[in-house]
Every structure is written in structure tokens, then in C-alpha cells.
């Protein structure tokens, strides 16, 4: 066990003194950890905490043996990338959207990917090359989800926090996305994903997947 | 060419009550329920302006910098309070940043105008400085409250986009700069638009005043041009300062959006 990425007793109160969750888990390189629980149980909340978009009431996250607070927040979010449940597109073409992160100071060390490379990547997600010049705000829900996923893979995070990446997709495209993710995990060492999904097929698609169940606890008084 | 001042005597001033009567009749006729505010407003306007008249006369006569500066600071404070009151953001009380932005932009631009362009004798002449600084403040106040209000509104309307950028490692500034740009431009737009139509739609109050006071319209125009470009500059600086001083307040220590920004305002 290398202790690549783990979280211990992450605690969050949905309202002060009320319903709360407490979750622990760990994921090793090349593997996927799934968060399971009914709708509203706090799966997205946990992913947002892991991305340091939300502050927990307690608990710790360790990445490569170091506590999360020893990383500056921007470095952390650059390495531990959260892909939200509702895909977010910005005004402009799909190409503009895929290039958008490369305008940020945090990614100045990464070259902007070329168009050919992007065409290959969107094809792997089941999208035609012509989509690159389409207005991103006119995409369908499933297309947006896949463009957002491609954008997330492009910035090469170490841990990908996936919030129902296949929710908008039919079975065929779903399998494409699963393959894309599996390949991404194998492509380089030291990559892992934490996945929220309601679909059993998603869970079966990843070998060595482990599951953490989330059950909110009611606290009286 | 000077036609002299056509002044208003006490009797003539009293006659203006006829106009108040007209307003009152309209209010009574339509049952607008405005009579009480109308009377109170008229009395207040009369008392406030009369007092200001005496105060200004006294200050102009004193004409000393140690008196002028505190007065301008007081004006800045009142303008800052009004600007922050107009910002529709329940989680923020932007009084201090408004005051800093207003004071800094007003002094920067005002001193350029008074010291460099108009150059009265002495340079701090109260008769020039107080009205000039007052005009700058009035306009900057509108500009910064528009810009700040718009900034919070834009970020609240685009929380998902801001967080998406943060997730790629964007700094708070990188995450909101596009929205902040819109906010600054909305603060500056009214001033820039007024540059376009000035003189065509209405004569600015200051120019009207100078003309009524007997100044040659061609002279009054020169003043007006200086005043308008000065107002535009002050609004630009003020808007930039206010958003620069405020945007970080939408983020936590961890450089994520605060919970307040993610909640809808009720
Ligand atoms: N800002 C907030 N303020 C108060 N409650 C919130 C806030 N955000 C989320 N919640 C509540 O927290 C709970 C957990 O939400 P979360 O989005 O994490 O659920 P989830 O497990 O991802 O559900 P789903 O499967 O439907 O996506 C929900 O009951 C939600 O209403
Ligand atoms: Mg969710």
C-alpha cells in the first residue's frame, strides 16, 4: 500500500447541528473508488470537499503521504480535479472550451494541445471532429458531458473526481466513455479516479474497483 | 461679454411655492399619498440648501486647506455610505472599500484638475475645489455602486463557471476576471454615454448654472469639457479600485467561493 490518495473521517454538516455525513476511503494508483448512496446522501458534497471547494467540519485528506493543507489550494485543485455533475460550458466554440484551462497561470507549464490531437480525443469520446468548431452552448446534454470530460483529461490531473460522468449517455456512448477512462488510468502511472455513479455497468467497467457507502446520520438536539 | 447675474429675491423665491402647489395638486388629484413627503421634502430642501449656502460662503471666505480637506473627506464618507447602501448584496457592507475607492479616485483626479488644468490662485481655492470634488464624488458614487452591484450579481449568476475555472487551478482573479470586466464596464457606461449626447439632449447642470450666472456660453463649455473628462476618469479609477478591493471577499481562505456566494439571495 503506497497511500496514494486517502481521506479519513471527512465530516460535513448539511445544516448546523443537523444531518451530517462522515466518510473515509482510499484509492491506489490505476484504481477507481466508487462512492455510493441514495440521491441527496452527499456524494457530490464529498467530491466537492475533496476538491477543496467546500470546507469540511473535520477530517483529513492525504495525497502522496502529505496532508492536503500543506498544498496551496490552487496546486491542489490542479492535481485533484473535480468534474461537476452538471457539465459547464463557456461561451465560444468547443475548441475554445477545450483550450480554456491552458490560459491559466497554473497550467503555463503545459503546451496547448494541437487540433489533431483533440480530434482524436473527441473521437474516442464518440464525437465527430466537426464538433470542435460548434458553439459549445448549443451542444446536447450528453455532448456537453463528454466535452467536459475530455477537457478534464487534457489537463492531466493525478486524481479525477467524477460526478456521474455517464448520467446523460446511452449504453453505446457510455461504454466509449468507460473505455476512455480505463485507458486514461492505465496510460500513465500514478493516476486514480473517484467515481459517483448510479449505474452498475460503470462499476463493473473498472477492474479493482472498491466501493464506499455514504449514509447520512440524523442528529437530534 | 458678461450679462451679469439675474438674481432671485426673497419675494421671488416665495413665489416658487406656486410650483410646490402644482405638485401637491397632482398628488392630491391622483391620491398618490405623496403630500406628506412633498411638504417634508420641500422644507428639507429649503433648510439644507440655505444652510449649505451659508456654510459654503463661510468656507470660501476662510479658504484654508485644513478646513477644505476634512470637508471633502466628509463628503466622500456620505457618498460612500450612499454607494454601499445601493449595492444589493446582503452579505457585504462595502462602506469601507467604497470610501477608499471614492477618496482615492476623487483626490487623484480632482488634484489633477484643480492643480494642473484650472490652476486657481491659491491652487487649493475652496471656490474651485469643493464644487469640483463634489461633482466627481457624485458621479463616482453612481459608478462604483453600479460596478460593485454588477460584480456580485454576475458572480452569483455564474457560480458554476467560476467553480469550473477554480477546479482547473485558476486563481480567484482568473476565475472572475471576465465577470469583473463586465462589472467595471457597466459602471463606466453611463458616463461614457453621457459624453456622446451632452449638449444635444440637455445642458449639463453646471453649464446651465454658469450661463445663468452670466458666464459666456463659450466659456462655460470649456469648463464643461474639463468636468466631463474628469468625471469619466474618476469613475474609471473608482470602479477599478472598488472591484479590485472587493473581489477577494467572495472567496474563502481556501480560495473557493464562499457559501454565501453560492446561495441564492432571498
Ligand atoms: N449549499 C447547500 N446548502 C444546504 N444544503 C445543501 C447545499 N448543497 C447541497 N445541499 C444538500 O445536501 C445534500 C447532499 O447533496 P449532494 O449534492 O451531495 O447529494 P448527492 O448524493 O450528490 O445526490 P445526487 O445523487 O442526487 O446527485 C442534499 O440533501 C442537498 O439538498
Ligand atoms: Mg450529486
Short mmCIF file of C-alpha atoms and ligand atoms in Angstrom, two decimals:
data_model
loop_
_atom_site.label_atom_id
_atom_site.label_comp_id
_atom_site.label_asym_id
_atom_site.label_seq_id
_atom_site.Cartn_x
_atom_site.Cartn_y
_atom_site.Cartn_z
CA UNK A 1 0.00 0.00 0.00
CA UNK A 2 1.53 3.29 -1.09
CA UNK A 3 -1.06 5.62 0.39
CA UNK A 4 -1.56 7.48 -2.86
CA UNK A 5 -4.81 9.24 -2.02
CA UNK A 6 -6.88 8.69 1.10
CA UNK A 7 -9.43 10.54 3.19
CA UNK A 8 -10.16 9.93 6.78
CA UNK A 9 -13.38 10.75 8.65
CA UNK A 10 -14.33 13.66 6.42
CA UNK A 11 -17.27 15.23 8.24
CA UNK A 12 -19.82 17.61 6.85
CA UNK A 13 -22.99 19.07 8.34
CA UNK A 14 -25.70 19.86 5.79
CA UNK A 15 -27.18 22.23 8.31
CA UNK A 16 -25.58 23.26 11.62
CA UNK A 17 -26.17 20.52 14.19
CA UNK A 18 -28.42 18.61 11.79
CA UNK A 19 -27.97 15.90 9.16
CA UNK A 20 -24.32 15.02 8.64
CA UNK A 21 -22.02 12.62 6.85
CA UNK A 22 -18.74 11.08 7.88
CA UNK A 23 -16.78 9.25 5.21
CA UNK A 24 -13.39 7.56 4.88
CA UNK A 25 -11.80 5.92 1.88
CA UNK A 26 -8.66 5.43 -0.14
CA UNK A 27 -7.64 4.78 -3.73
CA UNK A 28 -4.43 3.37 -5.17
CA UNK A 29 -2.82 4.38 -8.48
CA UNK A 30 -4.56 2.95 -11.51
CA UNK A 31 -7.67 2.21 -9.50
CA UNK A 32 -11.15 3.62 -9.06
CA UNK A 33 -13.04 4.21 -5.85
CA UNK A 34 -16.81 4.46 -6.13
CA UNK A 35 -18.99 6.49 -3.76
CA UNK A 36 -22.45 5.05 -3.40
CA UNK A 37 -25.56 6.27 -1.68
CA UNK A 38 -29.11 7.38 -2.44
CA UNK A 39 -29.84 10.70 -4.10
CA UNK A 40 -29.19 13.54 -1.68
CA UNK A 41 -26.95 11.46 0.56
CA UNK A 42 -23.95 13.71 -0.05
CA UNK A 43 -21.90 12.09 -2.82
CA UNK A 44 -21.36 15.32 -4.73
CA UNK A 45 -20.72 17.06 -1.44
CA UNK A 46 -17.85 14.67 -0.66
CA UNK A 47 -16.30 15.18 -4.11
CA UNK A 48 -16.56 18.97 -3.67
CA UNK A 49 -14.87 18.68 -0.29
CA UNK A 50 -12.10 16.57 -1.82
CA UNK A 51 -11.58 19.33 -4.42
CA UNK A 52 -11.46 21.87 -1.58
CA UNK A 53 -14.46 23.75 -2.93
CA UNK A 54 -16.23 23.08 0.38
CA UNK A 55 -14.72 23.09 3.81
CA UNK A 56 -15.49 20.05 5.98
CA UNK A 57 -16.15 20.27 9.71
CA UNK A 58 -13.41 17.72 10.29
CA UNK A 59 -11.24 15.01 8.79
CA UNK A 60 -8.14 14.91 6.66
CA UNK A 61 -7.10 14.06 3.12
CA UNK A 62 -3.66 12.70 2.34
CA UNK A 63 -2.13 12.79 -1.13
CA UNK A 64 1.20 11.05 -1.71
CA UNK A 65 1.80 10.89 2.00
CA UNK A 66 1.26 14.62 2.56
CA UNK A 67 -1.69 16.28 4.30
CA UNK A 68 -3.86 18.34 2.00
CA UNK A 69 -3.35 21.59 3.85
CA UNK A 70 0.34 21.50 3.01
CA UNK A 71 -0.64 22.04 -0.65
CA UNK A 72 -1.64 25.53 -1.78
CA UNK A 73 -5.33 25.33 -2.80
CA UNK A 74 -4.60 26.15 -6.45
CA UNK A 75 -1.98 23.39 -6.75
CA UNK A 76 -4.37 21.01 -5.04
CA UNK A 77 -7.24 21.68 -7.42
CA UNK A 78 -4.88 21.47 -10.36
CA UNK A 79 -3.86 17.94 -9.23
CA UNK A 80 -7.18 16.76 -7.74
CA UNK A 81 -9.69 17.72 -10.39
CA UNK A 82 -13.44 17.74 -9.83
CA UNK A 83 -15.71 17.22 -12.82
CA UNK A 84 -19.14 18.50 -11.76
CA UNK A 85 -22.41 16.63 -12.09
CA UNK A 86 -23.85 19.29 -14.41
CA UNK A 87 -21.35 19.89 -17.22
CA UNK A 88 -20.24 23.53 -17.50
CA UNK A 89 -19.66 25.08 -20.93
CA UNK A 90 -18.38 28.59 -21.57
CA UNK A 91 -19.41 30.90 -24.38
CA UNK A 92 -17.39 30.15 -27.53
CA UNK A 93 -16.68 27.07 -29.60
CA UNK A 94 -15.89 23.61 -28.24
CA UNK A 95 -12.28 24.26 -29.21
CA UNK A 96 -12.28 27.45 -27.11
CA UNK A 97 -13.66 25.40 -24.25
CA UNK A 98 -11.01 22.72 -24.54
CA UNK A 99 -8.25 25.31 -24.67
CA UNK A 100 -9.68 27.43 -21.86
CA UNK A 101 -7.67 25.87 -18.97
CA UNK A 102 -4.42 26.42 -20.85
CA UNK A 103 -4.84 30.18 -20.47
CA UNK A 104 -4.46 29.84 -16.70
CA UNK A 105 -1.21 30.51 -14.87
CA UNK A 106 -1.43 27.14 -13.12
CA UNK A 107 -1.13 25.37 -16.49
CA UNK A 108 1.52 27.57 -18.03
CA UNK A 109 3.93 24.60 -17.94
CA UNK A 110 1.67 22.58 -20.25
CA UNK A 111 1.63 23.17 -24.01
CA UNK A 112 -1.75 23.86 -25.56
CA UNK A 113 -2.85 20.62 -27.29
CA UNK A 114 -2.97 20.72 -31.07
CA UNK A 115 -6.12 20.36 -33.08
CA UNK A 116 -5.29 16.92 -34.49
CA UNK A 117 -4.75 15.56 -31.03
CA UNK A 118 -8.08 17.00 -29.90
CA UNK A 119 -9.87 15.49 -32.88
CA UNK A 120 -8.53 12.08 -31.84
CA UNK A 121 -9.61 12.59 -28.26
CA UNK A 122 -13.16 13.72 -29.04
CA UNK A 123 -13.45 10.79 -31.47
CA UNK A 124 -12.57 8.45 -28.61
CA UNK A 125 -15.48 10.02 -26.74
CA UNK A 126 -17.75 9.31 -29.72
CA UNK A 127 -17.88 12.88 -31.02
CA UNK A 128 -17.34 13.94 -34.67
CA UNK A 129 -14.39 16.24 -35.49
CA UNK A 130 -16.83 18.91 -36.70
CA UNK A 131 -17.93 19.41 -33.11
CA UNK A 132 -14.72 21.33 -32.38
CA UNK A 133 -16.00 24.38 -34.23
CA UNK A 134 -19.56 24.16 -32.90
CA UNK A 135 -20.84 26.73 -30.40
CA UNK A 136 -20.42 24.96 -27.05
CA UNK A 137 -23.67 26.34 -25.64
CA UNK A 138 -25.66 24.61 -28.40
CA UNK A 139 -24.41 21.10 -27.51
CA UNK A 140 -26.78 18.45 -26.20
CA UNK A 141 -26.51 17.39 -22.55
CA UNK A 142 -24.61 14.21 -23.38
CA UNK A 143 -22.26 16.04 -25.76
CA UNK A 144 -21.53 18.65 -23.11
CA UNK A 145 -20.76 15.93 -20.58
CA UNK A 146 -18.28 14.31 -22.95
CA UNK A 147 -16.61 17.61 -23.93
CA UNK A 148 -16.27 18.43 -20.23
CA UNK A 149 -14.71 15.01 -19.62
CA UNK A 150 -12.26 15.46 -22.49
CA UNK A 151 -11.33 18.88 -21.09
CA UNK A 152 -10.71 17.33 -17.69
CA UNK A 153 -8.48 14.58 -19.15
CA UNK A 154 -6.48 17.14 -21.13
CA UNK A 155 -5.14 18.89 -18.04
CA UNK A 156 -3.78 15.53 -16.75
CA UNK A 157 -4.82 15.63 -13.10
CA UNK A 158 -3.50 12.98 -10.71
CA UNK A 159 -6.88 12.22 -9.21
CA UNK A 160 -10.06 12.70 -11.18
CA UNK A 161 -13.25 13.23 -9.17
CA UNK A 162 -16.05 12.12 -11.49
CA UNK A 163 -19.63 13.04 -10.59
CA UNK A 164 -21.91 10.78 -12.65
CA UNK A 165 -19.96 11.10 -15.91
CA UNK A 166 -22.32 8.79 -17.79
CA UNK A 167 -25.65 10.10 -16.48
CA UNK A 168 -26.58 11.73 -19.80
CA UNK A 169 -25.39 8.91 -22.06
CA UNK A 170 -26.91 5.90 -23.82
CA UNK A 171 -25.34 2.44 -23.42
CA UNK A 172 -23.10 2.66 -26.51
CA UNK A 173 -21.57 6.03 -25.65
CA UNK A 174 -21.40 5.01 -22.03
CA UNK A 175 -19.08 2.14 -22.95
CA UNK A 176 -16.91 4.51 -25.02
CA UNK A 177 -16.53 6.80 -22.01
CA UNK A 178 -15.72 3.85 -19.72
CA UNK A 179 -13.01 2.69 -22.14
CA UNK A 180 -11.68 6.24 -22.41
CA UNK A 181 -11.40 6.44 -18.64
CA UNK A 182 -9.87 2.98 -18.30
CA UNK A 183 -7.22 3.83 -20.88
CA UNK A 184 -6.55 7.17 -19.22
CA UNK A 185 -5.96 5.40 -15.90
CA UNK A 186 -3.50 2.92 -17.47
CA UNK A 187 -1.75 5.42 -19.74
CA UNK A 188 0.49 6.81 -17.03
CA UNK A 189 1.39 5.61 -13.58
CA UNK A 190 0.10 7.46 -10.55
CA UNK A 191 -3.37 8.23 -11.73
CA UNK A 192 -6.60 7.40 -9.94
CA UNK A 193 -10.28 8.28 -10.02
CA UNK A 194 -13.10 8.62 -7.52
CA UNK A 195 -16.41 7.97 -9.15
CA UNK A 196 -20.03 8.63 -8.31
CA UNK A 197 -22.44 6.66 -10.45
CA UNK A 198 -25.91 5.19 -10.21
CA UNK A 199 -25.15 2.68 -12.97
CA UNK A 200 -23.90 -0.80 -12.12
CA UNK A 201 -22.30 -1.05 -15.59
CA UNK A 202 -19.97 1.82 -14.67
CA UNK A 203 -18.81 0.00 -11.59
CA UNK A 204 -18.22 -3.27 -13.43
CA UNK A 205 -16.23 -1.49 -16.14
CA UNK A 206 -13.33 -0.76 -13.83
CA UNK A 207 -11.22 -3.68 -12.60
CA UNK A 208 -10.18 -3.50 -8.98
CA UNK A 209 -12.90 -1.03 -8.11
CA UNK A 210 -13.74 -0.54 -4.46
CA UNK A 211 -16.90 0.96 -3.02
CA UNK A 212 -17.59 3.29 -0.12
CA UNK A 213 -21.16 3.70 1.05
CA UNK A 214 -22.43 7.06 2.22
CA UNK A 215 -25.15 7.09 4.85
CA UNK A 216 -26.08 10.42 6.35
CA UNK A 217 -26.79 10.34 10.08
CA UNK A 218 -29.59 12.32 11.67
CA UNK A 219 -28.57 14.02 14.89
CA UNK A 220 -31.21 15.13 17.35
CA UNK A 221 -30.99 18.17 19.58
CA UNK B 1 -19.35 89.56 -22.72
CA UNK B 2 -20.97 89.41 -19.30
CA UNK B 3 -24.66 89.92 -18.83
CA UNK B 4 -24.47 89.99 -15.04
CA UNK B 5 -26.26 87.77 -12.61
CA UNK B 6 -30.05 87.75 -12.70
CA UNK B 7 -30.60 87.09 -9.01
CA UNK B 8 -33.69 85.82 -7.21
CA UNK B 9 -35.09 87.93 -4.39
CA UNK B 10 -36.83 86.59 -1.27
CA UNK B 11 -40.20 87.51 -2.72
CA UNK B 12 -39.43 85.72 -5.96
CA UNK B 13 -38.25 82.67 -4.00
CA UNK B 14 -41.57 82.65 -2.12
CA UNK B 15 -43.39 82.64 -5.45
CA UNK B 16 -41.81 79.25 -6.22
CA UNK B 17 -44.28 77.87 -3.70
CA UNK B 18 -46.74 78.03 -6.61
CA UNK B 19 -44.76 75.18 -8.15
CA UNK B 20 -44.95 73.16 -4.96
CA UNK B 21 -48.69 73.74 -5.03
CA UNK B 22 -48.90 72.31 -8.55
CA UNK B 23 -47.03 69.17 -7.48
CA UNK B 24 -49.32 68.91 -4.45
CA UNK B 25 -52.43 69.19 -6.60
CA UNK B 26 -51.25 66.39 -8.88
CA UNK B 27 -50.55 64.22 -5.86
CA UNK B 28 -53.92 65.01 -4.25
CA UNK B 29 -55.82 64.54 -7.50
CA UNK B 30 -54.39 61.07 -8.13
CA UNK B 31 -54.38 60.22 -4.39
CA UNK B 32 -50.71 59.34 -4.63
CA UNK B 33 -50.29 59.77 -0.88
CA UNK B 34 -47.18 61.82 -1.53
CA UNK B 35 -48.36 65.06 0.12
CA UNK B 36 -46.56 64.46 3.38
CA UNK B 37 -43.26 63.58 1.68
CA UNK B 38 -43.68 66.53 -0.66
CA UNK B 39 -44.07 69.02 2.19
CA UNK B 40 -41.30 67.44 4.19
CA UNK B 41 -39.05 67.25 1.12
CA UNK B 42 -39.65 70.89 0.28
CA UNK B 43 -38.87 72.01 3.82
CA UNK B 44 -35.75 69.86 3.93
CA UNK B 45 -34.51 71.08 0.55
CA UNK B 46 -35.05 74.68 1.67
CA UNK B 47 -33.31 74.25 5.02
CA UNK B 48 -30.43 72.07 3.73
CA UNK B 49 -29.64 74.29 0.78
CA UNK B 50 -29.89 77.51 2.81
CA UNK B 51 -27.54 76.08 5.40
CA UNK B 52 -25.13 74.84 2.72
CA UNK B 53 -25.22 78.29 1.16
CA UNK B 54 -24.08 79.88 4.41
CA UNK B 55 -21.55 77.16 5.14
CA UNK B 56 -20.05 77.45 1.66
CA UNK B 57 -19.89 81.23 1.87
CA UNK B 58 -18.07 80.91 5.18
CA UNK B 59 -15.67 78.24 3.89
CA UNK B 60 -14.90 80.17 0.72
CA UNK B 61 -14.07 83.15 2.87
CA UNK B 62 -11.81 81.11 5.18
CA UNK B 63 -10.23 79.40 2.18
CA UNK B 64 -7.84 77.23 4.18
CA UNK B 65 -6.66 73.75 3.30
CA UNK B 66 -7.04 72.30 6.85
CA UNK B 67 -10.75 73.11 6.58
CA UNK B 68 -11.24 72.03 2.97
CA UNK B 69 -9.69 68.55 3.33
CA UNK B 70 -11.93 67.37 6.22
CA UNK B 71 -14.96 68.70 4.37
CA UNK B 72 -14.07 66.72 1.27
CA UNK B 73 -13.44 63.64 3.38
CA UNK B 74 -16.85 64.09 4.98
CA UNK B 75 -18.41 64.40 1.52
CA UNK B 76 -16.57 61.21 0.49
CA UNK B 77 -17.92 59.42 3.54
CA UNK B 78 -21.50 60.45 2.81
CA UNK B 79 -21.12 59.40 -0.83
CA UNK B 80 -19.57 56.07 0.26
CA UNK B 81 -22.48 55.40 2.57
CA UNK B 82 -24.95 56.08 -0.21
CA UNK B 83 -22.96 53.93 -2.69
CA UNK B 84 -22.76 50.97 -0.31
CA UNK B 85 -26.45 51.28 0.51
CA UNK B 86 -27.26 50.86 -3.18
CA UNK B 87 -25.32 47.62 -3.56
CA UNK B 88 -27.83 44.80 -3.42
CA UNK B 89 -25.57 42.28 -1.70
CA UNK B 90 -26.87 41.21 1.72
CA UNK B 91 -23.62 39.55 2.75
CA UNK B 92 -21.41 42.58 2.28
CA UNK B 93 -21.32 46.03 3.82
CA UNK B 94 -18.97 47.70 1.39
CA UNK B 95 -18.74 51.02 3.27
CA UNK B 96 -15.00 50.95 3.89
CA UNK B 97 -13.97 49.85 0.39
CA UNK B 98 -16.40 52.39 -1.10
CA UNK B 99 -14.84 55.11 0.99
CA UNK B 100 -11.32 54.11 -0.02
CA UNK B 101 -12.20 53.83 -3.71
CA UNK B 102 -14.09 57.13 -3.73
CA UNK B 103 -11.49 59.09 -1.79
CA UNK B 104 -8.56 57.76 -3.79
CA UNK B 105 -10.15 58.29 -7.20
CA UNK B 106 -11.55 61.69 -6.26
CA UNK B 107 -8.28 63.03 -4.91
CA UNK B 108 -6.25 61.62 -7.80
CA UNK B 109 -8.44 63.12 -10.50
CA UNK B 110 -9.51 66.21 -8.55
CA UNK B 111 -5.97 67.28 -7.83
CA UNK B 112 -5.02 66.90 -11.48
CA UNK B 113 -7.96 69.09 -12.48
CA UNK B 114 -7.51 71.74 -9.81
CA UNK B 115 -3.73 71.82 -9.70
CA UNK B 116 -2.84 71.20 -13.32
CA UNK B 117 -5.73 72.26 -15.51
CA UNK B 118 -7.68 75.01 -13.79
CA UNK B 119 -4.87 76.31 -11.59
CA UNK B 120 -6.66 78.89 -9.42
CA UNK B 121 -4.82 81.21 -7.02
CA UNK B 122 -4.14 79.72 -4.47
CA UNK B 123 -4.25 76.24 -6.02
CA UNK B 124 -6.49 74.95 -3.22
CA UNK B 125 -9.08 77.69 -3.65
CA UNK B 126 -12.20 76.40 -1.89
CA UNK B 127 -14.44 78.02 -4.51
CA UNK B 128 -12.93 75.69 -7.14
CA UNK B 129 -12.01 72.66 -5.11
CA UNK B 130 -15.26 71.97 -3.29
CA UNK B 131 -17.61 72.09 -6.30
CA UNK B 132 -15.15 70.15 -8.49
CA UNK B 133 -14.58 67.43 -5.90
CA UNK B 134 -18.31 67.34 -5.25
CA UNK B 135 -19.09 66.75 -8.91
CA UNK B 136 -16.50 63.98 -9.11
CA UNK B 137 -17.89 62.31 -5.98
CA UNK B 138 -21.47 62.41 -7.17
CA UNK B 139 -20.60 60.63 -10.40
CA UNK B 140 -18.06 58.20 -8.96
CA UNK B 141 -20.62 57.24 -6.36
CA UNK B 142 -23.03 56.13 -9.08
CA UNK B 143 -20.26 54.36 -10.98
CA UNK B 144 -18.82 52.34 -8.12
CA UNK B 145 -22.19 51.24 -6.78
CA UNK B 146 -23.20 50.07 -10.26
CA UNK B 147 -19.91 48.23 -10.76
CA UNK B 148 -19.97 46.53 -7.36
CA UNK B 149 -23.61 45.57 -7.60
CA UNK B 150 -23.00 44.11 -11.04
CA UNK B 151 -19.92 42.21 -9.89
CA UNK B 152 -21.81 40.37 -7.15
CA UNK B 153 -24.76 39.81 -9.49
CA UNK B 154 -22.59 38.38 -12.27
CA UNK B 155 -20.72 36.01 -9.96
CA UNK B 156 -23.94 34.80 -8.35
CA UNK B 157 -25.36 34.17 -11.82
CA UNK B 158 -22.24 32.29 -12.95
CA UNK B 159 -21.26 30.26 -9.89
CA UNK B 160 -20.84 27.06 -11.90
CA UNK B 161 -18.45 28.71 -14.37
CA UNK B 162 -16.40 30.29 -11.60
CA UNK B 163 -16.09 26.97 -9.78
CA UNK B 164 -15.22 25.16 -13.00
CA UNK B 165 -12.31 27.53 -13.52
CA UNK B 166 -11.24 27.09 -9.89
CA UNK B 167 -11.21 23.32 -10.48
CA UNK B 168 -8.54 23.80 -13.14
CA UNK B 169 -6.37 25.63 -10.63
CA UNK B 170 -7.48 29.14 -11.54
CA UNK B 171 -6.70 31.87 -9.01
CA UNK B 172 -9.69 33.82 -7.69
CA UNK B 173 -8.82 36.64 -10.06
CA UNK B 174 -8.59 34.30 -13.07
CA UNK B 175 -11.90 32.74 -12.07
CA UNK B 176 -13.82 36.03 -12.00
CA UNK B 177 -11.90 38.39 -14.29
CA UNK B 178 -14.32 38.04 -17.21
CA UNK B 179 -17.26 38.85 -14.94
CA UNK B 180 -15.40 41.68 -13.25
CA UNK B 181 -14.65 43.20 -16.62
CA UNK B 182 -18.38 43.30 -17.35
CA UNK B 183 -18.98 44.90 -13.96
CA UNK B 184 -16.43 47.66 -14.49
CA UNK B 185 -17.75 48.35 -17.95
CA UNK B 186 -21.31 48.62 -16.62
CA UNK B 187 -20.10 51.12 -14.03
CA UNK B 188 -18.41 53.24 -16.69
CA UNK B 189 -21.01 53.03 -19.44
CA UNK B 190 -23.40 55.78 -18.23
CA UNK B 191 -20.54 58.28 -18.01
CA UNK B 192 -19.21 57.40 -21.42
CA UNK B 193 -22.69 57.53 -22.94
CA UNK B 194 -23.21 60.96 -21.45
CA UNK B 195 -20.11 62.13 -23.34
CA UNK B 196 -21.94 61.25 -26.55
CA UNK B 197 -25.13 63.22 -26.06
CA UNK B 198 -24.03 66.11 -23.90
CA UNK B 199 -25.29 69.42 -25.24
CA UNK B 200 -27.69 67.72 -27.65
CA UNK B 201 -30.31 66.42 -25.24
CA UNK B 202 -29.85 68.68 -22.27
CA UNK B 203 -27.37 71.18 -20.98
CA UNK B 204 -25.46 69.87 -18.01
CA UNK B 205 -26.40 71.44 -14.67
CA UNK B 206 -23.03 73.00 -14.17
CA UNK B 207 -23.05 74.71 -17.54
CA UNK B 208 -26.61 75.90 -17.03
CA UNK B 209 -25.58 77.36 -13.71
CA UNK B 210 -22.63 79.19 -15.16
CA UNK B 211 -24.72 80.59 -18.01
CA UNK B 212 -27.46 81.77 -15.65
CA UNK B 213 -24.77 83.35 -13.51
CA UNK B 214 -23.79 85.43 -16.52
CA UNK B 215 -20.88 83.50 -17.99
CA UNK B 216 -20.30 83.45 -21.74
CA UNK B 217 -21.62 80.09 -23.02
CA UNK B 218 -18.36 79.55 -24.88
CA UNK B 219 -16.50 79.87 -21.58
CA UNK B 220 -18.96 77.63 -19.79
CA UNK B 221 -18.41 74.97 -22.45
CA UNK B 222 -14.69 74.81 -21.72
CA UNK B 223 -15.39 74.13 -18.09
CA UNK B 224 -17.94 71.52 -19.01
CA UNK B 225 -15.50 69.65 -21.22
CA UNK B 226 -12.94 69.51 -18.43
CA UNK B 227 -15.61 68.39 -15.98
CA UNK B 228 -16.85 65.59 -18.22
CA UNK B 229 -13.49 64.05 -18.98
CA UNK B 230 -12.58 64.41 -15.33
CA UNK B 231 -15.73 62.60 -14.27
CA UNK B 232 -15.04 59.81 -16.76
CA UNK B 233 -11.50 59.38 -15.43
CA UNK B 234 -12.64 59.36 -11.80
CA UNK B 235 -15.39 56.84 -12.50
CA UNK B 236 -12.91 54.57 -14.30
CA UNK B 237 -10.40 54.70 -11.45
CA UNK B 238 -13.12 54.35 -8.81
CA UNK B 239 -14.69 51.29 -10.47
CA UNK B 240 -11.33 49.61 -10.88
CA UNK B 241 -10.42 50.24 -7.26
CA UNK B 242 -13.72 49.07 -5.86
CA UNK B 243 -13.73 45.74 -7.70
CA UNK B 244 -10.03 45.29 -7.02
CA UNK B 245 -10.62 45.79 -3.31
CA UNK B 246 -13.78 43.68 -3.20
CA UNK B 247 -13.46 40.59 -5.37
CA UNK B 248 -11.39 38.61 -2.87
CA UNK B 249 -14.22 38.87 -0.35
CA UNK B 250 -16.22 36.41 -2.45
CA UNK B 251 -13.60 33.74 -1.73
CA UNK B 252 -12.64 31.78 1.37
CA UNK B 253 -9.17 31.27 2.84
CA UNK B 254 -9.02 28.14 0.71
CA UNK B 255 -9.60 30.27 -2.41
CA UNK B 256 -13.01 28.73 -3.07
CA UNK B 257 -16.27 30.66 -3.43
CA UNK B 258 -17.87 31.39 -0.06
CA UNK B 259 -21.07 29.56 0.84
CA UNK B 260 -22.85 32.91 0.78
CA UNK B 261 -21.99 33.45 -2.88
CA UNK B 262 -23.36 30.03 -3.78
CA UNK B 263 -26.68 30.62 -2.03
CA UNK B 264 -29.45 32.47 -3.79
CA UNK B 265 -30.40 35.73 -2.14
CA UNK B 266 -33.90 35.89 -0.74
N1 LIG C 1 -25.44 24.76 -0.26
C1 LIG C 1 -26.26 23.89 0.33
N2 LIG C 1 -26.99 24.24 1.41
C2 LIG C 1 -27.79 23.38 2.03
N3 LIG C 1 -27.95 22.13 1.63
C3 LIG C 1 -27.26 21.70 0.56
C4 LIG C 1 -26.37 22.56 -0.14
N4 LIG C 1 -25.84 21.86 -1.15
C5 LIG C 1 -26.37 20.63 -1.08
N5 LIG C 1 -27.22 20.53 -0.05
C6 LIG C 1 -27.96 19.33 0.37
O1 LIG C 1 -27.00 18.37 0.72
C7 LIG C 1 -27.46 17.08 0.43
C8 LIG C 1 -26.43 16.32 -0.36
O2 LIG C 1 -26.32 16.88 -1.65
P1 LIG C 1 -25.40 16.19 -2.76
O3 LIG C 1 -25.49 17.03 -3.97
O4 LIG C 1 -24.07 15.95 -2.18
O5 LIG C 1 -26.16 14.81 -2.95
P2 LIG C 1 -25.82 13.62 -3.94
O6 LIG C 1 -25.58 12.42 -3.08
O7 LIG C 1 -24.76 14.01 -4.88
O8 LIG C 1 -27.19 13.43 -4.68
P3 LIG C 1 -27.49 13.07 -6.23
O9 LIG C 1 -27.29 11.60 -6.35
O10 LIG C 1 -28.93 13.42 -6.39
O11 LIG C 1 -26.57 13.87 -7.07
C9 LIG C 1 -28.78 17.27 -0.30
O12 LIG C 1 -29.82 17.00 0.61
C10 LIG C 1 -28.78 18.71 -0.72
O13 LIG C 1 -30.10 19.21 -0.76
MG1 LIG C 2 -24.71 14.50 -6.82
#
